[in-house]
Coordinates of C-alpha atoms and ligand atoms in Angstrom, one line a residue:
M1 CA 46.1 -42.1 52.6
P2 CA 43.6 -41.3 49.9
R3 CA 43.4 -43.3 46.5
P4 CA 46.1 -41.8 44.3
I5 CA 43.7 -40.6 41.6
Q6 CA 43.8 -36.8 41.1
A7 CA 42.8 -34.2 38.4
T8 CA 45.0 -31.2 37.7
I9 CA 43.6 -28.1 36.0
D10 CA 46.4 -26.2 34.3
L11 CA 45.7 -22.5 34.5
P12 CA 48.6 -21.3 32.1
A13 CA 47.1 -23.8 29.6
L14 CA 43.6 -22.2 29.6
Q15 CA 45.3 -18.7 29.3
H16 CA 47.3 -20.0 26.3
N17 CA 44.1 -21.6 24.7
L18 CA 42.3 -18.4 25.4
A19 CA 45.0 -16.5 23.5
R20 CA 44.9 -19.0 20.7
C21 CA 41.2 -18.4 20.3
R22 CA 41.6 -14.6 20.3
A23 CA 44.4 -14.8 17.5
A24 CA 41.8 -16.9 15.5
A25 CA 39.5 -13.9 15.3
P26 CA 41.3 -11.0 16.4
D27 CA 38.8 -8.4 15.8
A28 CA 35.9 -10.2 17.4
R29 CA 34.9 -10.2 20.9
L30 CA 35.0 -13.4 22.7
W31 CA 32.5 -15.2 24.8
A32 CA 34.4 -17.9 27.1
V33 CA 31.9 -20.7 27.2
V34 CA 31.7 -21.9 30.8
K35 CA 28.6 -24.1 30.8
A36 CA 28.6 -27.5 32.6
N37 CA 30.8 -25.9 35.4
A38 CA 33.4 -24.8 32.7
Y39 CA 33.3 -28.2 31.0
G40 CA 33.9 -29.9 34.1
H41 CA 36.8 -27.8 35.2
G42 CA 35.1 -25.9 37.7
I43 CA 34.1 -22.2 37.2
E44 CA 35.8 -21.0 40.4
R45 CA 39.0 -22.9 39.3
V46 CA 39.3 -21.5 35.8
Y47 CA 38.0 -18.0 36.6
D48 CA 41.5 -16.4 37.0
A49 CA 42.9 -17.9 33.7
L50 CA 39.8 -16.7 31.7
R51 CA 39.0 -13.3 33.1
G52 CA 40.8 -11.7 30.1
T53 CA 37.7 -12.8 28.1
D54 CA 35.2 -10.2 27.0
G55 CA 32.2 -12.2 28.5
F56 CA 31.2 -15.5 29.8
A57 CA 28.5 -17.7 28.1
L58 CA 26.5 -20.4 30.0
L59 CA 23.2 -21.9 30.5
D60 CA 22.6 -22.0 34.3
L61 CA 21.4 -19.1 36.4
A62 CA 23.2 -20.4 39.4
E63 CA 26.4 -20.5 37.4
A64 CA 25.9 -17.0 36.3
Q65 CA 25.3 -16.1 40.0
R66 CA 28.7 -17.6 40.8
L67 CA 30.5 -15.6 38.3
R68 CA 29.1 -12.3 39.8
Q69 CA 30.1 -13.6 43.3
L70 CA 33.7 -14.0 41.9
G71 CA 33.6 -10.5 41.0
W72 CA 32.8 -10.6 37.1
R73 CA 31.1 -7.4 36.2
G74 CA 31.4 -7.8 32.4
P75 CA 28.9 -9.4 30.1
I76 CA 27.3 -12.8 30.8
L77 CA 25.2 -14.4 28.3
L78 CA 22.4 -17.2 28.9
L79 CA 22.9 -19.3 25.8
E80 CA 19.4 -20.9 26.3
G81 CA 17.7 -17.8 27.8
V82 CA 15.4 -18.1 30.8
F83 CA 13.5 -21.1 31.7
E84 CA 10.5 -19.5 33.3
P85 CA 9.3 -15.8 33.9
R86 CA 10.8 -15.2 37.3
D87 CA 14.2 -16.0 35.9
L88 CA 13.9 -12.5 34.3
E89 CA 14.1 -10.8 37.8
L90 CA 17.5 -12.3 38.2
C91 CA 18.5 -11.2 34.8
S92 CA 17.6 -7.7 35.7
R93 CA 19.2 -7.8 39.0
L94 CA 22.5 -9.4 37.7
S95 CA 22.4 -7.7 34.3
L96 CA 22.5 -10.9 32.4
W97 CA 22.2 -10.8 28.8
H98 CA 20.1 -13.7 27.4
A99 CA 19.2 -15.6 24.3
V100 CA 15.6 -15.4 23.1
H101 CA 14.6 -18.6 21.2
C102 CA 10.9 -19.0 21.4
E103 CA 7.6 -17.1 21.4
A104 CA 7.2 -17.9 25.1
Q105 CA 10.2 -16.1 26.1
I106 CA 9.0 -13.1 24.3
D107 CA 5.6 -13.2 26.1
W108 CA 7.6 -13.4 29.4
L109 CA 9.6 -10.3 28.5
A110 CA 6.6 -8.5 27.6
A111 CA 5.0 -9.1 30.9
H112 CA 8.4 -8.4 32.9
K113 CA 8.6 -5.3 34.9
T114 CA 12.2 -3.9 34.9
Q115 CA 13.9 -0.5 35.1
A116 CA 16.7 -1.5 33.0
P117 CA 15.9 -2.9 29.6
H118 CA 17.6 -6.2 28.7
R119 CA 20.2 -6.9 26.1
V120 CA 19.0 -10.0 24.2
F121 CA 20.4 -12.3 21.5
L122 CA 17.7 -13.4 19.2
K123 CA 18.3 -17.0 18.2
M124 CA 17.9 -18.5 14.7
N125 CA 17.4 -22.2 13.9
T126 CA 19.5 -22.6 10.9
G127 CA 19.1 -26.4 10.6
M128 CA 20.2 -27.8 14.1
N129 CA 16.6 -28.0 15.2
R130 CA 17.1 -27.8 18.7
L131 CA 16.3 -24.0 19.6
G132 CA 15.5 -20.9 17.8
F133 CA 13.2 -19.2 15.3
T134 CA 13.0 -20.7 11.8
P135 CA 14.4 -18.0 9.2
Q136 CA 10.6 -17.7 8.1
R137 CA 9.7 -16.7 11.6
Y138 CA 12.8 -14.8 12.6
R139 CA 11.9 -11.4 11.4
S140 CA 8.5 -11.4 13.1
A141 CA 10.1 -12.3 16.3
W142 CA 12.6 -9.6 15.8
A143 CA 9.7 -7.0 15.0
R144 CA 8.0 -8.1 18.1
L145 CA 11.0 -7.7 20.3
S146 CA 12.0 -4.4 19.1
A147 CA 8.6 -3.1 20.1
L148 CA 9.1 -4.1 23.8
P149 CA 10.1 -1.3 26.2
Q150 CA 11.8 -4.1 28.2
V151 CA 14.3 -4.8 25.4
D152 CA 17.5 -2.7 24.9
E153 CA 19.6 -4.0 22.0
I154 CA 19.0 -7.0 20.0
S155 CA 21.8 -9.2 18.6
H156 CA 21.5 -12.1 16.3
M157 CA 22.9 -15.5 16.8
A158 CA 22.8 -19.1 15.4
H159 CA 24.5 -22.2 16.1
F160 CA 26.2 -24.6 13.6
A161 CA 25.4 -28.2 13.6
N162 CA 28.3 -29.1 11.3
A163 CA 31.1 -26.5 11.9
D164 CA 33.6 -29.5 12.3
V165 CA 33.3 -30.7 8.7
E166 CA 34.2 -29.3 5.3
G167 CA 31.4 -27.3 3.7
G168 CA 29.2 -27.5 7.0
L169 CA 28.8 -23.7 7.1
A170 CA 27.5 -22.7 3.7
A171 CA 23.8 -23.6 4.1
P172 CA 23.3 -22.2 7.7
L173 CA 25.3 -19.1 6.6
Q174 CA 23.0 -18.4 3.6
L175 CA 19.8 -18.7 5.8
F176 CA 21.2 -16.5 8.6
H177 CA 22.6 -13.8 6.0
T178 CA 19.2 -13.7 4.1
A179 CA 16.9 -13.2 7.2
T180 CA 19.2 -10.7 9.0
H181 CA 21.4 -8.8 6.5
D182 CA 19.3 -5.7 6.8
L183 CA 18.6 -5.8 10.6
P184 CA 20.8 -3.7 12.9
G185 CA 22.5 -5.4 15.8
E186 CA 25.6 -7.5 16.5
R187 CA 26.1 -11.0 15.4
S188 CA 27.4 -14.1 16.9
L189 CA 27.8 -17.4 15.0
S190 CA 31.1 -19.4 15.8
N191 CA 31.7 -22.2 18.2
S192 CA 35.2 -23.3 18.6
A193 CA 35.2 -25.5 15.3
A194 CA 34.0 -22.6 13.0
L195 CA 36.3 -20.2 15.0
L196 CA 39.5 -22.3 14.5
R197 CA 38.7 -23.3 11.0
H198 CA 37.2 -20.2 9.5
G199 CA 37.4 -17.4 12.0
D200 CA 39.5 -15.1 9.9
Q201 CA 36.9 -15.4 6.9
A202 CA 33.8 -13.2 6.3
P203 CA 31.0 -14.0 6.8
V204 CA 31.9 -16.3 9.5
R205 CA 33.9 -13.6 11.3
C206 CA 31.3 -11.9 13.5
D207 CA 31.0 -9.3 16.3
W208 CA 31.2 -12.2 18.9
V209 CA 32.7 -15.6 18.8
R210 CA 31.7 -18.4 21.4
A211 CA 34.6 -20.4 22.2
G212 CA 34.0 -23.6 24.4
I213 CA 36.0 -26.9 23.8
A214 CA 39.1 -25.1 22.3
L215 CA 39.7 -23.2 25.6
Y216 CA 39.9 -26.6 27.3
G217 CA 42.7 -27.8 24.8
S218 CA 40.5 -30.4 22.8
A219 CA 40.4 -30.1 19.1
P220 CA 36.8 -29.2 18.0
D221 CA 37.3 -31.1 14.8
H222 CA 39.1 -34.2 15.8
P223 CA 40.0 -36.5 14.1
A224 CA 40.3 -34.0 11.0
H225 CA 42.7 -32.2 13.2
R226 CA 44.5 -32.8 16.6
S227 CA 44.8 -30.4 19.3
A228 CA 48.5 -30.1 18.3
H229 CA 47.7 -28.8 14.8
W230 CA 45.7 -25.9 16.5
D231 CA 48.4 -25.4 19.1
L232 CA 46.1 -26.0 22.0
Q233 CA 47.4 -27.3 25.3
P234 CA 45.6 -29.9 27.7
T235 CA 43.8 -27.9 30.6
M236 CA 42.9 -31.0 32.6
T237 CA 45.2 -34.1 33.3
L238 CA 43.5 -37.2 35.0
A239 CA 46.4 -39.2 36.6
T240 CA 46.7 -42.0 39.0
R241 CA 49.1 -44.7 40.1
L242 CA 49.7 -48.4 39.6
L243 CA 48.3 -50.6 42.5
A244 CA 49.7 -53.8 41.4
T245 CA 51.2 -55.7 38.5
Q246 CA 50.5 -59.2 37.1
Q247 CA 52.4 -61.3 35.0
L248 CA 50.2 -63.0 32.6
Q249 CA 51.2 -66.2 30.5
A250 CA 49.7 -66.9 27.0
G251 CA 46.0 -67.5 27.3
D252 CA 45.5 -65.6 30.5
S253 CA 42.8 -63.0 30.5
V254 CA 42.1 -59.8 32.3
G255 CA 39.1 -58.5 34.2
Y256 CA 35.5 -58.7 34.0
G257 CA 34.0 -60.7 31.1
A258 CA 37.7 -61.7 30.0
R259 CA 37.6 -59.2 27.3
F260 CA 41.3 -59.4 26.7
T261 CA 43.4 -62.6 26.6
A262 CA 47.1 -62.5 26.3
S263 CA 48.6 -64.2 23.3
A264 CA 52.2 -64.3 24.8
P265 CA 53.6 -63.8 28.2
M266 CA 53.1 -60.1 29.3
L267 CA 53.3 -57.9 32.3
I268 CA 50.2 -55.7 33.0
G269 CA 49.7 -52.9 35.6
I270 CA 46.4 -52.4 37.5
A271 CA 45.8 -48.7 37.8
A272 CA 43.7 -46.9 40.4
C273 CA 41.0 -45.5 38.2
G274 CA 37.6 -46.8 37.1
Y275 CA 34.4 -45.6 35.7
A276 CA 33.2 -44.3 39.1
D277 CA 36.0 -41.8 38.6
G278 CA 34.6 -40.8 35.3
Y279 CA 36.8 -42.9 33.2
P280 CA 34.5 -44.4 30.3
R281 CA 33.6 -48.0 30.8
H282 CA 33.1 -48.7 27.0
A283 CA 36.7 -47.7 26.4
D284 CA 37.9 -50.2 24.0
N285 CA 41.1 -52.4 24.2
G286 CA 43.8 -50.2 22.9
T287 CA 42.6 -47.1 24.2
P288 CA 45.8 -45.1 24.9
V289 CA 47.2 -44.6 28.3
L290 CA 50.6 -43.1 29.4
V291 CA 52.6 -45.2 32.1
D292 CA 55.6 -43.0 33.6
G293 CA 55.0 -40.8 30.3
V294 CA 55.2 -43.8 27.9
R295 CA 52.4 -44.4 25.6
T296 CA 50.7 -47.8 26.0
R297 CA 47.1 -49.1 25.9
L298 CA 44.2 -50.3 28.0
V299 CA 43.5 -54.0 28.2
G300 CA 40.4 -55.7 29.4
R301 CA 37.1 -54.1 30.7
V302 CA 37.2 -51.0 32.9
S303 CA 35.8 -51.8 36.2
M304 CA 34.5 -49.4 38.9
D305 CA 37.6 -48.6 40.6
M306 CA 40.4 -50.1 38.6
L307 CA 41.6 -50.6 34.9
S308 CA 44.3 -52.5 33.4
V309 CA 47.2 -51.5 31.3
D310 CA 49.9 -53.2 29.1
L311 CA 53.4 -52.5 30.4
T312 CA 55.2 -54.2 27.4
P313 CA 56.3 -50.8 26.0
L314 CA 57.9 -49.6 29.2
L315 CA 59.8 -53.0 29.4
E316 CA 60.9 -52.6 25.8
A317 CA 62.2 -49.3 26.8
G318 CA 64.2 -50.6 29.7
L319 CA 62.1 -49.1 32.4
A320 CA 60.8 -51.0 35.4
P321 CA 57.3 -50.0 35.9
G322 CA 55.8 -51.3 39.3
L323 CA 53.7 -50.2 42.4
G324 CA 53.4 -46.4 42.4
S325 CA 54.2 -45.9 38.8
E326 CA 52.5 -42.7 37.4
V327 CA 49.6 -43.5 35.0
T328 CA 48.2 -40.7 32.9
L329 CA 44.6 -41.3 31.6
W330 CA 44.6 -38.0 29.6
G331 CA 46.5 -34.7 29.9
R332 CA 50.2 -34.2 30.6
A333 CA 52.4 -36.8 32.1
G334 CA 55.3 -35.9 34.7
N335 CA 57.8 -36.1 31.8
G336 CA 55.9 -33.7 29.7
T337 CA 54.3 -36.1 27.3
V338 CA 50.8 -35.3 26.3
L339 CA 48.1 -37.7 25.8
P340 CA 45.3 -35.7 24.1
I341 CA 41.8 -36.3 25.7
D342 CA 40.7 -36.7 22.1
D343 CA 42.6 -39.7 21.5
V344 CA 41.1 -41.3 24.6
A345 CA 37.6 -40.2 23.6
E346 CA 38.0 -41.9 20.2
G347 CA 38.9 -45.1 21.9
A348 CA 35.7 -44.8 24.0
G349 CA 33.4 -43.9 21.0
T350 CA 32.9 -40.6 22.4
V351 CA 34.2 -36.9 22.4
G352 CA 36.7 -35.0 24.7
Y353 CA 33.6 -32.8 25.9
E354 CA 31.9 -36.0 27.4
L355 CA 35.0 -37.1 29.2
M356 CA 36.1 -33.9 30.8
C357 CA 32.4 -33.2 31.9
A358 CA 32.2 -36.7 33.4
V359 CA 35.0 -36.6 35.8
A360 CA 33.4 -37.7 39.2
P361 CA 33.0 -35.7 42.4
R362 CA 35.0 -38.4 44.3
V363 CA 38.2 -37.3 42.3
P364 CA 40.4 -34.7 44.2
V365 CA 41.2 -31.7 41.8
V366 CA 44.2 -29.5 42.2
V367 CA 45.1 -26.4 40.2
D368 CA 48.3 -25.5 38.7
A369 CA 48.3 -21.8 39.3
I370 CA 49.3 -18.9 36.8
Ligands
PLP401 C1 28.3 -25.1 24.0 C2 28.1 -23.9 23.0 C3 29.1 -23.4 22.3 C4 30.6 -23.8 22.4 O1 30.7 -25.0 21.6 P1 32.2 -25.5 21.6 O2 32.0 -26.5 20.5 O3 32.5 -26.1 22.9 O4 33.2 -24.3 21.1 C5 28.8 -22.3 21.5 N1 27.5 -21.9 21.3 C6 26.6 -22.3 22.0 C7 25.1 -22.0 21.7 C8 26.6 -23.6 22.7 O5 25.7 -24.1 23.5

């Protein structure tokens, strides 16, 4: 028998979250962001649930190719543009739209031979300082692009560094508006946080919104808001079972480094999940876990294949946890109780994004179909 660990991808939940994102900006078209293999969910697995989108946005040309193989004929946007000149051939062949964030990408386009001019999204750096033209250089980049026969329509895009905090949009919006207000072309600004928090407000409301993490049921502005506040449903459940229980006495400790010591007699459970499955090793004592749908906590250090949980809350509820009891690391338990991935991420000092992307290849994945 294989180890009892399993990840479940919930397609109806993805559809629900897609509808939530649409409702937050009903007039905009929506890019479903599926980079990093759909945030760890698997592009092929989520495709049926997300095909109601207007387009898919990602970074990797191989992933774009997979979407075309699945039959997607609509828009695909490469958020970082091309990485070398010959990538443009694939863009022409698969009609991929691509970001243009630096002069070299314009040089490559100028030298590219194509029958079909490309649709590009010119990217402005409004303070994130990763990719894009500064507001000062943006208009000359636009002028250069506009003069190229290889380029069809030019849209404008920027990416917020602080969309999840109050007041995080004012400065970048001002820069963007000043540099682009009189230029033709569609606009795309919002990630999930900007979409959910301000999607219905001008000037955040744009032609295209780019929804990533919200599709996957994690609150983009946790802990200011929780996924339930935004009515998002978990799309990934990581679950396993108890392999053993241990009765501890006061003073007994648990696991490597004895990072947890019992202050009174207590029953703990040993679950078949460890950091080699993608569960974060740095998750702290107290990180929430569900056992048979009852919320309890991690105790002791996470090891490669196992972790330990406090069974006290189950005993207090009159339950009898033991070998084979269901353990939900995040997502939805069999009894319907939800453990938001954001709560687990918080216990591990990270974000839901990282946890969902990090589920290891050794974990079998099943899909709850539509
Ligand atoms: C990843 C990404 C997004 C989506 O961000 P979320 O926070 O997951 O919604 C949007 N735009 C760009 C450019 C990205 O790289």
